[in-house]
mmCIF file of C-alpha atoms in Angstrom:
data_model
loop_
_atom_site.group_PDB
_atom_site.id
_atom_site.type_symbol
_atom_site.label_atom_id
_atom_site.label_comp_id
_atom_site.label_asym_id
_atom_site.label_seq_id
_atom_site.Cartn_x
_atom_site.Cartn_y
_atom_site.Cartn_z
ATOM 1 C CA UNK A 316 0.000 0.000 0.000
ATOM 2 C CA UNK A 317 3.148 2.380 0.402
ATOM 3 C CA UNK A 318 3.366 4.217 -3.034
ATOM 4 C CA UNK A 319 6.479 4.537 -4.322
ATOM 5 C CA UNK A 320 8.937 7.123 -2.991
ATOM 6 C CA UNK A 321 7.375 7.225 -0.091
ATOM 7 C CA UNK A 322 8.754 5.148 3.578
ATOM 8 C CA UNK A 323 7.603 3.966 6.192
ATOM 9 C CA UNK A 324 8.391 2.282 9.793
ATOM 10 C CA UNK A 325 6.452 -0.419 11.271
ATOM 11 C CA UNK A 326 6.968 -0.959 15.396
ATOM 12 C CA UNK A 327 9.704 -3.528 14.804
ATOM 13 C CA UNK A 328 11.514 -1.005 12.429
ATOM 14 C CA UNK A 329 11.667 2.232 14.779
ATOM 15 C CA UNK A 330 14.975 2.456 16.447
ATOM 16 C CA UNK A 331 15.335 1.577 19.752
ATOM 17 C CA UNK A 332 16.205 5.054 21.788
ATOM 18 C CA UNK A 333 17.839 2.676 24.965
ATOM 19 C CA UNK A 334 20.813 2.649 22.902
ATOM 20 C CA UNK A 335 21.885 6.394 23.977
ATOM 21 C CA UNK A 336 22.140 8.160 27.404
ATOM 22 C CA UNK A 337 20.213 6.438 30.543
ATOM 23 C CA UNK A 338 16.274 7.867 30.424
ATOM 24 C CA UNK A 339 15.247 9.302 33.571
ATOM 25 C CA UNK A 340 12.383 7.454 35.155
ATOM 26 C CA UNK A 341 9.651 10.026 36.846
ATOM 27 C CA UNK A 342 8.803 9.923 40.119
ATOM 28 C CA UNK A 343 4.919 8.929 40.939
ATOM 29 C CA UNK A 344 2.901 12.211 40.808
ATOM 30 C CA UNK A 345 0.283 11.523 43.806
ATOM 31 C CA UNK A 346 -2.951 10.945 42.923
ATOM 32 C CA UNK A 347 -4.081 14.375 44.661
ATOM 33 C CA UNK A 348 -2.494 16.382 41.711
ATOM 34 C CA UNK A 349 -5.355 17.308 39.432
ATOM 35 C CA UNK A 350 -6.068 18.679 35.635
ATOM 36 C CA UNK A 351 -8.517 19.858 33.621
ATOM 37 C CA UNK A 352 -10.412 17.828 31.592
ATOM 38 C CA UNK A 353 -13.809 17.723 29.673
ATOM 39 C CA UNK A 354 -16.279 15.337 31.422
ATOM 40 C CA UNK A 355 -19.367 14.165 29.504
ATOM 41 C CA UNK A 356 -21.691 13.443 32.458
ATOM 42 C CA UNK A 357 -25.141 12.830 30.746
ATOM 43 C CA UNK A 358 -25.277 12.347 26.956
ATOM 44 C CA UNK A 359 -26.662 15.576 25.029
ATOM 45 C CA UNK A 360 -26.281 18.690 23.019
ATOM 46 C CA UNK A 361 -22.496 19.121 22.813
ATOM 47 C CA UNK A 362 -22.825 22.841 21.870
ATOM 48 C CA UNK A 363 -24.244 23.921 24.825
ATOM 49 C CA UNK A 364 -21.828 25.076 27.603
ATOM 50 C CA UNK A 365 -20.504 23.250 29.949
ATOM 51 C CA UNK A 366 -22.067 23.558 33.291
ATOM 52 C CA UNK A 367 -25.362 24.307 32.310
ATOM 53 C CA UNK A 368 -28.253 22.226 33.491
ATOM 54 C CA UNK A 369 -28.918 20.802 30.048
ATOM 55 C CA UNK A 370 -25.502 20.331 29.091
ATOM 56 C CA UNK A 371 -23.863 17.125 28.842
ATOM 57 C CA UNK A 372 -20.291 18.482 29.890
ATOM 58 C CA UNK A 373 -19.329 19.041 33.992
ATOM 59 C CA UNK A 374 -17.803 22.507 34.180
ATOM 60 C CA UNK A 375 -13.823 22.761 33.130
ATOM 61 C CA UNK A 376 -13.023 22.865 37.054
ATOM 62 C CA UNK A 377 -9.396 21.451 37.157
ATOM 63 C CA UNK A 378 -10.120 18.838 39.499
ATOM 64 C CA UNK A 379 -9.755 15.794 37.068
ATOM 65 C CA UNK A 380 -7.215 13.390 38.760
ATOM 66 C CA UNK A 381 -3.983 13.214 37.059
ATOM 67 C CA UNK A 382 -3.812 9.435 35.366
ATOM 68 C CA UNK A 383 -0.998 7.421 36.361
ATOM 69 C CA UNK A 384 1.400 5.005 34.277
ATOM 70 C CA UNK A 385 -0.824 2.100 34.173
ATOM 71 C CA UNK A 386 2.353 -0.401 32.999
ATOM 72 C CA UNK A 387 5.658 -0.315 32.260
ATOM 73 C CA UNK A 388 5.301 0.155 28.994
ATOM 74 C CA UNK A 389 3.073 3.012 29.108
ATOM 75 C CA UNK A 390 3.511 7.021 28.060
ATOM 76 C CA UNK A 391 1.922 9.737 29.775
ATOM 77 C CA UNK A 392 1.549 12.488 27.111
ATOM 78 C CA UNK A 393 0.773 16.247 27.936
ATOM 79 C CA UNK A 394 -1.806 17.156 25.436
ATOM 80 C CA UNK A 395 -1.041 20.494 22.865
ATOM 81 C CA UNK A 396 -3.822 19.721 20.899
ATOM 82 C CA UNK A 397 -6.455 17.828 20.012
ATOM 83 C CA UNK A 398 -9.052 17.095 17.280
ATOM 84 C CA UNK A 399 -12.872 17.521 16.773
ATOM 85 C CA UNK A 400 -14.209 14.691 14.736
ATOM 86 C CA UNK A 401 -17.925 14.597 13.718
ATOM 87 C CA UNK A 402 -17.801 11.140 15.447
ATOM 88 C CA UNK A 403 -16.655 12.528 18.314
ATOM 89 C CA UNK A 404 -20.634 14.849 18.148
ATOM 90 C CA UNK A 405 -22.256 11.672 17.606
ATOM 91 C CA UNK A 406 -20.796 9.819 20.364
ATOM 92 C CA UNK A 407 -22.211 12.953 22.740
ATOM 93 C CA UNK A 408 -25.316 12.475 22.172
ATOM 94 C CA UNK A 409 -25.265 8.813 22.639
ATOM 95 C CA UNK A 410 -25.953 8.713 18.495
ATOM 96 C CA UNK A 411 -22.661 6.893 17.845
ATOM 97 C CA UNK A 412 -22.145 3.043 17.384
ATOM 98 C CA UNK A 413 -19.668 3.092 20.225
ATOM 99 C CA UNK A 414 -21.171 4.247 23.203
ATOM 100 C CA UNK A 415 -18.545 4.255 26.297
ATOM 101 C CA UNK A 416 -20.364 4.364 29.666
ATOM 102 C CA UNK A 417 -20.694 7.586 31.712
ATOM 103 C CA UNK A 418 -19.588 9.692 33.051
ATOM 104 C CA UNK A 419 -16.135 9.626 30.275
ATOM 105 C CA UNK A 420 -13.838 12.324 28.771
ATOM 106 C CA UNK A 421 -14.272 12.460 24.856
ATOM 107 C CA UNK A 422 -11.329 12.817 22.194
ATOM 108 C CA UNK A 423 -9.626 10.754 20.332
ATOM 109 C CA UNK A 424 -6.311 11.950 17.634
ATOM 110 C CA UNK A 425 -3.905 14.236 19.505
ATOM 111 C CA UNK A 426 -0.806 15.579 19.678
ATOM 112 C CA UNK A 427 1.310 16.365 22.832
ATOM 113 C CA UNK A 428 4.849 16.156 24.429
ATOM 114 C CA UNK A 429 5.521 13.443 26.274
ATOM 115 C CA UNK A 430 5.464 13.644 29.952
ATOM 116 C CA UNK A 431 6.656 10.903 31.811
ATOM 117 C CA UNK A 432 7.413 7.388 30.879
ATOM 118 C CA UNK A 433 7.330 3.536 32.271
ATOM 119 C CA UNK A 434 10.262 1.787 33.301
ATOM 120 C CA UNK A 435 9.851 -0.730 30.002
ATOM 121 C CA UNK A 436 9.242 2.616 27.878
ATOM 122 C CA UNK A 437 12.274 2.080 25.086
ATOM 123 C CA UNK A 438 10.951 4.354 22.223
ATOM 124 C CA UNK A 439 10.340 7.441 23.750
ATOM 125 C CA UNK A 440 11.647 9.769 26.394
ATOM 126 C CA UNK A 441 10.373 12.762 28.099
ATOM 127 C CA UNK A 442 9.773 15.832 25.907
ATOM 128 C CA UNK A 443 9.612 13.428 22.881
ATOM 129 C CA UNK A 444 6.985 15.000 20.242
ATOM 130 C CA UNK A 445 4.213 12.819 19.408
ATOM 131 C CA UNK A 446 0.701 11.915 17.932
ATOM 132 C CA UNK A 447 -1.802 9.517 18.594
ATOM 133 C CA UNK A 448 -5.036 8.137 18.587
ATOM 134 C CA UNK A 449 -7.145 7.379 21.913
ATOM 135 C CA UNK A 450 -10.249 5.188 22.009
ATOM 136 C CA UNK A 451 -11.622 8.097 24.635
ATOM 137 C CA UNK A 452 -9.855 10.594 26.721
ATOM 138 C CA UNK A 453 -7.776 13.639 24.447
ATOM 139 C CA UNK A 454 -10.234 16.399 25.710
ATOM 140 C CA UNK A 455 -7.779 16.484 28.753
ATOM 141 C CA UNK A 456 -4.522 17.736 29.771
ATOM 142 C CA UNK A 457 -2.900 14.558 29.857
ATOM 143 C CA UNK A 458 -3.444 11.231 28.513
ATOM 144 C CA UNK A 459 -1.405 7.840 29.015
ATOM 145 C CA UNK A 460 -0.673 6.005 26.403
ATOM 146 C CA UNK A 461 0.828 2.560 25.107
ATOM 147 C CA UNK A 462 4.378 2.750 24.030
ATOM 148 C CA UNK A 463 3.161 0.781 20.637
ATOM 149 C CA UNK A 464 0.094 3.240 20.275
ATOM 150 C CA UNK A 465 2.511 6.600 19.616
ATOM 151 C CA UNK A 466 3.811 7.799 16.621
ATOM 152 C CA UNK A 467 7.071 10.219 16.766
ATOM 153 C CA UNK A 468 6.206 13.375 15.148
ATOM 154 C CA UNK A 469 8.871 14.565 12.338
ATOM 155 C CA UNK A 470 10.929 17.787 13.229
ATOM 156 C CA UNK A 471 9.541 20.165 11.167
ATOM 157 C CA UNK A 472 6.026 19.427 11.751
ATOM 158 C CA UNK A 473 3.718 21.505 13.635
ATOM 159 C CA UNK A 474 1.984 20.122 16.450
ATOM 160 C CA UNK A 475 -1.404 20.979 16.181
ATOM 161 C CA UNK A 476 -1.406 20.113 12.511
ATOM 162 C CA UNK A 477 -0.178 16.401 13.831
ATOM 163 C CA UNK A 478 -2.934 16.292 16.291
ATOM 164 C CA UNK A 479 -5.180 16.702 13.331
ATOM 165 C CA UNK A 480 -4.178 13.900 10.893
ATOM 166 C CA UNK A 481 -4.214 10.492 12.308
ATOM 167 C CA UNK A 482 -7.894 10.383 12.046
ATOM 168 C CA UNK A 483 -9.140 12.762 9.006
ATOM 169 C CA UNK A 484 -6.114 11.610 7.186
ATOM 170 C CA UNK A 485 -5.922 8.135 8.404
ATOM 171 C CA UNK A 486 -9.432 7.438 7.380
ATOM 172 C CA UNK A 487 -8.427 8.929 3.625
ATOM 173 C CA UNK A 488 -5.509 7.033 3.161
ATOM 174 C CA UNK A 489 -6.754 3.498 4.128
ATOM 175 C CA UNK A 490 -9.700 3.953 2.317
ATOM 176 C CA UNK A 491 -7.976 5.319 -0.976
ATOM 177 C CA UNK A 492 -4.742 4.110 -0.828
ATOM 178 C CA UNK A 493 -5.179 0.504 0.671
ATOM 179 C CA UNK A 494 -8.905 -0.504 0.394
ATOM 180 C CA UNK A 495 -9.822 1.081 -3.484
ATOM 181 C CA UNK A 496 -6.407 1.288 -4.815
ATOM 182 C CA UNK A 497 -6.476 5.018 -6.346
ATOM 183 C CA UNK A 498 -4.072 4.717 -9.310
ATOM 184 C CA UNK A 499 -2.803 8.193 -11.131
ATOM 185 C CA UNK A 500 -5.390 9.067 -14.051
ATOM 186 C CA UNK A 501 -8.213 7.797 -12.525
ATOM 187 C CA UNK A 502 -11.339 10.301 -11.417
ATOM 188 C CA UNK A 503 -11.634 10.367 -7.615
ATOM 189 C CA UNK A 504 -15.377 12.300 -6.655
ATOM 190 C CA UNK A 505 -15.496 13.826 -2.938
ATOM 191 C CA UNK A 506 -18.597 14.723 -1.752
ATOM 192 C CA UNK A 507 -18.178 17.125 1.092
ATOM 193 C CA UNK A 508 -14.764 18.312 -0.002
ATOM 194 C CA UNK A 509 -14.258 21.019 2.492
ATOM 195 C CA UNK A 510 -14.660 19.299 5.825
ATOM 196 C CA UNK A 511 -11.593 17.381 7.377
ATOM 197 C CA UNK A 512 -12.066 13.723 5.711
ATOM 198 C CA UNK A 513 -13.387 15.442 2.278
ATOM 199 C CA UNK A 514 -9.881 18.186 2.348
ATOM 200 C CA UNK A 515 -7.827 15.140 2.949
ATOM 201 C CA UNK A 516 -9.373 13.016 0.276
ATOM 202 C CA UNK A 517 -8.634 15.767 -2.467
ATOM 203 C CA UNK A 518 -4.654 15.771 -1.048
ATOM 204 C CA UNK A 519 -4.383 12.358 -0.859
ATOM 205 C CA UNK A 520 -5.872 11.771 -4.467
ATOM 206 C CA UNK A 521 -3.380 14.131 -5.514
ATOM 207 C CA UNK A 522 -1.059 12.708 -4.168
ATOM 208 C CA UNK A 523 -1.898 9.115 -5.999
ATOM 209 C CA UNK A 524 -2.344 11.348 -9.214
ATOM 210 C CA UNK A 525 -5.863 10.895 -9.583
ATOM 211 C CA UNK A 526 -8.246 13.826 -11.294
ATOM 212 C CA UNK A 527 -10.663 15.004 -8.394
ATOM 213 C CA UNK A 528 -13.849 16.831 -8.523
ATOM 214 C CA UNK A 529 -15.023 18.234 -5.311
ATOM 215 C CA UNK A 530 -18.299 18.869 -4.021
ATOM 216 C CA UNK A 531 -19.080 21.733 -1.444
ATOM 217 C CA UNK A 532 -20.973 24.412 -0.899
ATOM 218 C CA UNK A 533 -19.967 27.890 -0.716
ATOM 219 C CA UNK A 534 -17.660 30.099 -2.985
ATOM 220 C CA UNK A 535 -14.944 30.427 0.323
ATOM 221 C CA UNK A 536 -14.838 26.134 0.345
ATOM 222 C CA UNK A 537 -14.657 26.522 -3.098
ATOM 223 C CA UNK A 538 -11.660 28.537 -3.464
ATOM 224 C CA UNK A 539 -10.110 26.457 -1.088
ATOM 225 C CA UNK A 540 -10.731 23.208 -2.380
ATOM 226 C CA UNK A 541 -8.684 24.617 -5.465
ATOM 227 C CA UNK A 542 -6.070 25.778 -3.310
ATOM 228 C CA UNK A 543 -5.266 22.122 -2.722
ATOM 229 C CA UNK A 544 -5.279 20.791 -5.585
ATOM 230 C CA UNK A 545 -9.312 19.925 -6.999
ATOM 231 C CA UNK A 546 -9.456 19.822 -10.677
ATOM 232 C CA UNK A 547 -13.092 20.818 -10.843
ATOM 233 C CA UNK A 548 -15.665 22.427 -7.947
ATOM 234 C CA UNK A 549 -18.682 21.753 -7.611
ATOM 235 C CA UNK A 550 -20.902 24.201 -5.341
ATOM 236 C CA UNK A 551 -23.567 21.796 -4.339
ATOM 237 C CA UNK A 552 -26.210 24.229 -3.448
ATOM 238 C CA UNK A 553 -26.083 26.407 -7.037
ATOM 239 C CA UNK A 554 -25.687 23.965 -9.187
ATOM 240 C CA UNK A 555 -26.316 20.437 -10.227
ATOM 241 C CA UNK A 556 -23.536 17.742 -9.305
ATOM 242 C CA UNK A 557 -24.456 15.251 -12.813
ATOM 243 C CA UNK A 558 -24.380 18.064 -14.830
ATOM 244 C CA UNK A 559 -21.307 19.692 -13.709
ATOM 245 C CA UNK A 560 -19.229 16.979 -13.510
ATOM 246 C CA UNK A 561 -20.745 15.479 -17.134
ATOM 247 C CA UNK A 562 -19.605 18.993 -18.445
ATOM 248 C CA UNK A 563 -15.923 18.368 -16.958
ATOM 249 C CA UNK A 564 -15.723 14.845 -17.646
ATOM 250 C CA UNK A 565 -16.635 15.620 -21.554
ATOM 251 C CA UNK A 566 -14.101 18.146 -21.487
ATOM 252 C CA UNK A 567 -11.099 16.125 -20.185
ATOM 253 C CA UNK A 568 -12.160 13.088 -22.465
ATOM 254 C CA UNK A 569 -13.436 11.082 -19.483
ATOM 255 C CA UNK A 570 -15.894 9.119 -19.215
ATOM 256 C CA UNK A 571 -17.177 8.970 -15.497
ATOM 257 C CA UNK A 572 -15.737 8.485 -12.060
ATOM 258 C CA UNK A 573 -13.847 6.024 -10.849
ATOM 259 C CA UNK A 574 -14.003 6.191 -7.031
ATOM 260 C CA UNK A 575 -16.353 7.913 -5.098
ATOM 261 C CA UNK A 576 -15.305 9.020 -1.501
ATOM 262 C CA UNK A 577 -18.880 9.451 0.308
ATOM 263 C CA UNK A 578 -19.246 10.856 3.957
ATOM 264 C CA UNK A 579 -22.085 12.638 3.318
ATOM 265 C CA UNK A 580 -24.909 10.099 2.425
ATOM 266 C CA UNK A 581 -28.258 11.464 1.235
ATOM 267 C CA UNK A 582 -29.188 12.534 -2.243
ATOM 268 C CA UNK A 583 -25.435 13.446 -2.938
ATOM 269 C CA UNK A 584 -24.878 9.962 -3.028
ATOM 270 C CA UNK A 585 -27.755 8.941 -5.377
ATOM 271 C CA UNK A 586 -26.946 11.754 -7.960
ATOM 272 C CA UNK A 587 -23.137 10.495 -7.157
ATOM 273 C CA UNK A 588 -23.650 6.665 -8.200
ATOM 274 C CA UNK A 589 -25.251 8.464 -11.605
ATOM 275 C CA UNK A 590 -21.590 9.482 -12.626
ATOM 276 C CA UNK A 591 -19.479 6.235 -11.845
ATOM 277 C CA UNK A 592 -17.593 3.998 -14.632
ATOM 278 C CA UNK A 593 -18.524 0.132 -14.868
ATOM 279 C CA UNK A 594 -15.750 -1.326 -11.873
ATOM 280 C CA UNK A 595 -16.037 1.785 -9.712
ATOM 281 C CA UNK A 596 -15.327 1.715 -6.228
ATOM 282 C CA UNK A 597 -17.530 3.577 -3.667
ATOM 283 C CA UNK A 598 -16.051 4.102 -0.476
ATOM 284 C CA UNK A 599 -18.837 4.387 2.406
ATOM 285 C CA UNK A 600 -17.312 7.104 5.317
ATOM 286 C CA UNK A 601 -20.314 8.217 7.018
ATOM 287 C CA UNK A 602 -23.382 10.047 6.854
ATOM 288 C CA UNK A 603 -23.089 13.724 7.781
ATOM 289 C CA UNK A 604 -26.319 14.551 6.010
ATOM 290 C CA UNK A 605 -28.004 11.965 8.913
ATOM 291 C CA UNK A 606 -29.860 10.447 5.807
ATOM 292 C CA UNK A 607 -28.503 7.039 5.181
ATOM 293 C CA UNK A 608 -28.684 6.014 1.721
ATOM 294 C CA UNK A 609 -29.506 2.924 -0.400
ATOM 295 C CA UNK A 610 -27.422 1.494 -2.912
ATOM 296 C CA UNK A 611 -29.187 -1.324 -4.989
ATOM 297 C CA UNK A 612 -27.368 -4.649 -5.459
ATOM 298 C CA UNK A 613 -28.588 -5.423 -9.004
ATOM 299 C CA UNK A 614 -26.943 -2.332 -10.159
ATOM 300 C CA UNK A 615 -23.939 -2.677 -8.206
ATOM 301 C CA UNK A 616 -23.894 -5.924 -9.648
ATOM 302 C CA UNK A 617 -24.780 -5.246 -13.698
ATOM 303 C CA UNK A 618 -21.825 -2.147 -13.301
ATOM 304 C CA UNK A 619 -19.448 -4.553 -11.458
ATOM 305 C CA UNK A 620 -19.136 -1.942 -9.090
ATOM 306 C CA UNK A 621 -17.506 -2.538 -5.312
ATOM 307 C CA UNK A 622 -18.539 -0.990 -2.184
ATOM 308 C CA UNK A 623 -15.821 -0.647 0.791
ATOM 309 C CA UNK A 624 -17.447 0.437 3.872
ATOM 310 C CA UNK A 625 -14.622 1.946 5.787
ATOM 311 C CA UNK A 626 -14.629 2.227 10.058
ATOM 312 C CA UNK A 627 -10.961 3.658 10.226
ATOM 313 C CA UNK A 628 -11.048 2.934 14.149
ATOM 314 C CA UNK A 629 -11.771 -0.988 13.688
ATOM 315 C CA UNK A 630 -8.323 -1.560 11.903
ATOM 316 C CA UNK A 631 -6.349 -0.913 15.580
ATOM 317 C CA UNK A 632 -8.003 -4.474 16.427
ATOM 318 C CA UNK A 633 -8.028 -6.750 13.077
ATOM 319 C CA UNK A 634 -5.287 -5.051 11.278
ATOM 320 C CA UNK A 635 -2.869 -3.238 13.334
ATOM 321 C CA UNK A 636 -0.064 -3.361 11.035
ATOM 322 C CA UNK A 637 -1.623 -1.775 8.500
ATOM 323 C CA UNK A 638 -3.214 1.013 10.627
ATOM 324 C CA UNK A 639 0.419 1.995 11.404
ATOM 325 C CA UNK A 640 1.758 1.482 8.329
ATOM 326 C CA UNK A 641 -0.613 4.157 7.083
ATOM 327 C CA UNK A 642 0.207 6.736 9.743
ATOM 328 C CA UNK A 643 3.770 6.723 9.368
ATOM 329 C CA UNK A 644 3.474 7.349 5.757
ATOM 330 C CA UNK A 645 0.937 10.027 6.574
ATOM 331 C CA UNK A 646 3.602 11.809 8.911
ATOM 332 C CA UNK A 647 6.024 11.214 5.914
ATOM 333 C CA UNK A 648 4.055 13.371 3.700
ATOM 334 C CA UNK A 649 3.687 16.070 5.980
ATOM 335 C CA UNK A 650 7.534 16.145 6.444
ATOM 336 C CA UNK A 651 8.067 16.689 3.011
ATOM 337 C CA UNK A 652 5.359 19.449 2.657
ATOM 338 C CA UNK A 653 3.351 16.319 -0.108
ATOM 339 C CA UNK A 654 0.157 16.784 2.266
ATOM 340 C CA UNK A 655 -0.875 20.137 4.442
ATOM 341 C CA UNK A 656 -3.507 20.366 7.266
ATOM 342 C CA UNK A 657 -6.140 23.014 7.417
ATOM 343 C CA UNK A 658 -6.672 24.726 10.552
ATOM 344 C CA UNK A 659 -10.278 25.999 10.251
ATOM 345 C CA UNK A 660 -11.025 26.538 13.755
ATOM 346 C CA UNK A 661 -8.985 26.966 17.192
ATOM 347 C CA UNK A 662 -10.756 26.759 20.920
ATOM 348 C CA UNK A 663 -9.926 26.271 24.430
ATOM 349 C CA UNK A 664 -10.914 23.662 26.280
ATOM 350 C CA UNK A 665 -13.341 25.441 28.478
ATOM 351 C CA UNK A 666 -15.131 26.040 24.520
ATOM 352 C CA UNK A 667 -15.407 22.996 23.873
ATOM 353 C CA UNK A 668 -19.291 23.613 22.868
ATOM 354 C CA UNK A 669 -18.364 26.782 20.571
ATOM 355 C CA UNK A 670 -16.262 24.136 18.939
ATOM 356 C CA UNK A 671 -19.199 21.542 18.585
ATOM 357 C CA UNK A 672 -21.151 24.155 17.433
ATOM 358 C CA UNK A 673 -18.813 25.529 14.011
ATOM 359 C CA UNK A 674 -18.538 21.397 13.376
ATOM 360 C CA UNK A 675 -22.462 21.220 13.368
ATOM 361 C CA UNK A 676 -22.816 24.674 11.605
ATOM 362 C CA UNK A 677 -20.785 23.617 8.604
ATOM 363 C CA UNK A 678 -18.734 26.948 9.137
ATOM 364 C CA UNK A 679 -15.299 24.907 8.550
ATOM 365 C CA UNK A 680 -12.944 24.756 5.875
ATOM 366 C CA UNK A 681 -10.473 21.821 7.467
ATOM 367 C CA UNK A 682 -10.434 20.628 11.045
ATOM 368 C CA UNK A 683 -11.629 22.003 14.433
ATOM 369 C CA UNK A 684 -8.963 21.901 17.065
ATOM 370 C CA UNK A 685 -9.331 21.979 20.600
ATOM 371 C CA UNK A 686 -5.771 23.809 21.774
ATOM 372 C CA UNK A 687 -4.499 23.232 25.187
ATOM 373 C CA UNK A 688 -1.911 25.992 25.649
ATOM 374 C CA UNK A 689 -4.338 28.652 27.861
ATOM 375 C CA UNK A 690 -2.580 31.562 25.979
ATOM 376 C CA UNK A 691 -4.410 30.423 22.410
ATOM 377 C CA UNK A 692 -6.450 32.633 20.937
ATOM 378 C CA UNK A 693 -10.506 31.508 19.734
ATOM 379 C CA UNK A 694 -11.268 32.122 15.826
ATOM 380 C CA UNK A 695 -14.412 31.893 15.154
#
């Protein structure tokens, strides 16, 4: 799945750090030490603020006890930033397929510095920079870690832009890299282009070489989706998506798409599946639009056409080696400047709910970041 040029480590591969000067164990911090942390208490509206009687997050208060190295091998990482995922507003509101019981801090792909590490800890040392995904738990000043579950961020690389990618970008590249094979030439169609899976679609297809029309809606998305690299825009709320894309298509001597990239659902998928070549493959992300679609199985089997659903987060437990495979080409590419990350939005912890609230709005052009550092500055 690595295309060519490109490296990358598995575990086994990543040099072992004991080789150079002796890494200070920490002490214990007591358990009295506390941090802040957002606590989902009762599920609900995630853009209401925290505190309030109908708002599913316990006030910011600090008094979150600081976790503790649960085994040798683990990593306590202090948290710089960490990412808003639209799963991460489903799983809320209790509207997600993995509900964690309550009360539970939310978050999952971060990036931090590493605080303090277990005596078996061979990889890393304190003040390493690093990325990773948690199951639950980022929307906190610390988090701890498996060695095996960190990823060393590349000098060079900006943090916050690393605590955006495992999960946008992760998602993109195993679905178009590993699971539909994107080959240079072919026509890659993303339907909502100018959130943080659709912006890393159009990269990553550009990447493979593919010709990419993107579908968004506004002029400002629009602009920015050619920033990065779309060969045709499509504002989906001016104009129609079969007859813009027929009008490229006819123009570049092409005769339909090739793989459709789909985390939208909803009638953008059924005017989508008008477009697609005989042997296309249509790559199921989610549903933003809430509307589920249907996809008939006598077409898809008359057009010879494949259908990947892809949950990026079930490929830590049945394929593990691929999952980091992926990432450390992903942090490979942002190295070498082949993939950026957009920074749409910036918030404290404490607004956490203005955050929710852009996500749900559709007001960004990238990711949503939650940023750590107190002295960050709120764009809204």
């Amino acid at each position: 799945m690595t295309l060519a040029g490109a490296k990358s480590l598995s575990l086994e591969q990543v040099p072992n750090r004991s080789s150079g000067p002796p890494v200070p164990k920490p002490n214990p911090i007591p358990r009295r030490l506390e941090m802040d942390a957002l606590v989902v208490r009762r599920l609900g509206d995630p853009t209401l603020a925290p505190g309030g009687e109908a708002s599913p997050f316990a006030p910011v208060s600090g008094d979150h006890p600081v976790p503790g190295l649960a085994s040798p091998t683990s990593v306590r990482v202090r948290v710089v930033a960490t990412s808003l995922n639209f799963a991460t507003f489903l799983q809320v509101q209790g509207k997600y397929q993995e509900r964690p019981p309550l009360p539970f801090v939310p978050g999952s792909d971060y990036a931090g510095v590493v605080d303090a590490v277990g005596t078996a800890v061979r990889r890393f040392r304190p003040g390493d920079r690093v990325c990773a995904v948690a199951s639950l738990g980022s929307f906190a000043d610390l988090v701890v870690a498996e060695e095996r579950q960190l990823f060393l961020v590349p000098d060079g690389c900006d943090l916050v832009a690393a605590g955006a990618l495992p999960v946008a970008f992760g998602t993109t590249h195993l679905a178009l890299v590993h699971r539909a094979q994107l080959k240079a030439g072919q026509v890659l169609l993303v339907l909502g282009a100018a959130g943080g899976v659709g912006a890393s679609a159009v990269q990553i297809g550009k990447v493979c070489g593919a010709v990419v029309i993107a579908v968004a809606r506004g002029t400002e998305k629009l602009h920015y989706l050619k920033s990065i690299g779309a060969d045709h825009v499509i504002d989906s709320s001016k104009e129609s998506i079969i007859e813009s894309a027929k009008s490229f298509l006819k123009a570049r001597g092409l005769k339909g798409v090739d793989v459709l990239y789909d985390p939208v659902g909803g009638k953008l998928t059924q005017d989508s599946l008008k477009l697609l070549n005989w042997g296309a493959h249509i790559l199921v992300i989610g549903f933003a639009s809430g509307d589920v679609p249907v996809i008939r199985a006598n077409i898809a089997l008359v057009k010879n056409w494949t259908i990947h659903g892809l949950y990026w987060g079930s490929y830590s437990i049945h394929r593990p080696p691929v999952l980091i495979d992926s990432l450390n080409e992903l942090l490979s590419w942002l190295s070498k400047g082949l993939i950026t990350i957009q920074i749409s939005h910036t918030y404290r912890l404490p607004e956490a709910h203005l955050a929710f609230a852009a996500l749900r709005d559709r007001k960004a052009v990238g990711k949503v970041m939650i940023v750590m550092d107190s002295s960050a500055k709120s764009r809204l």
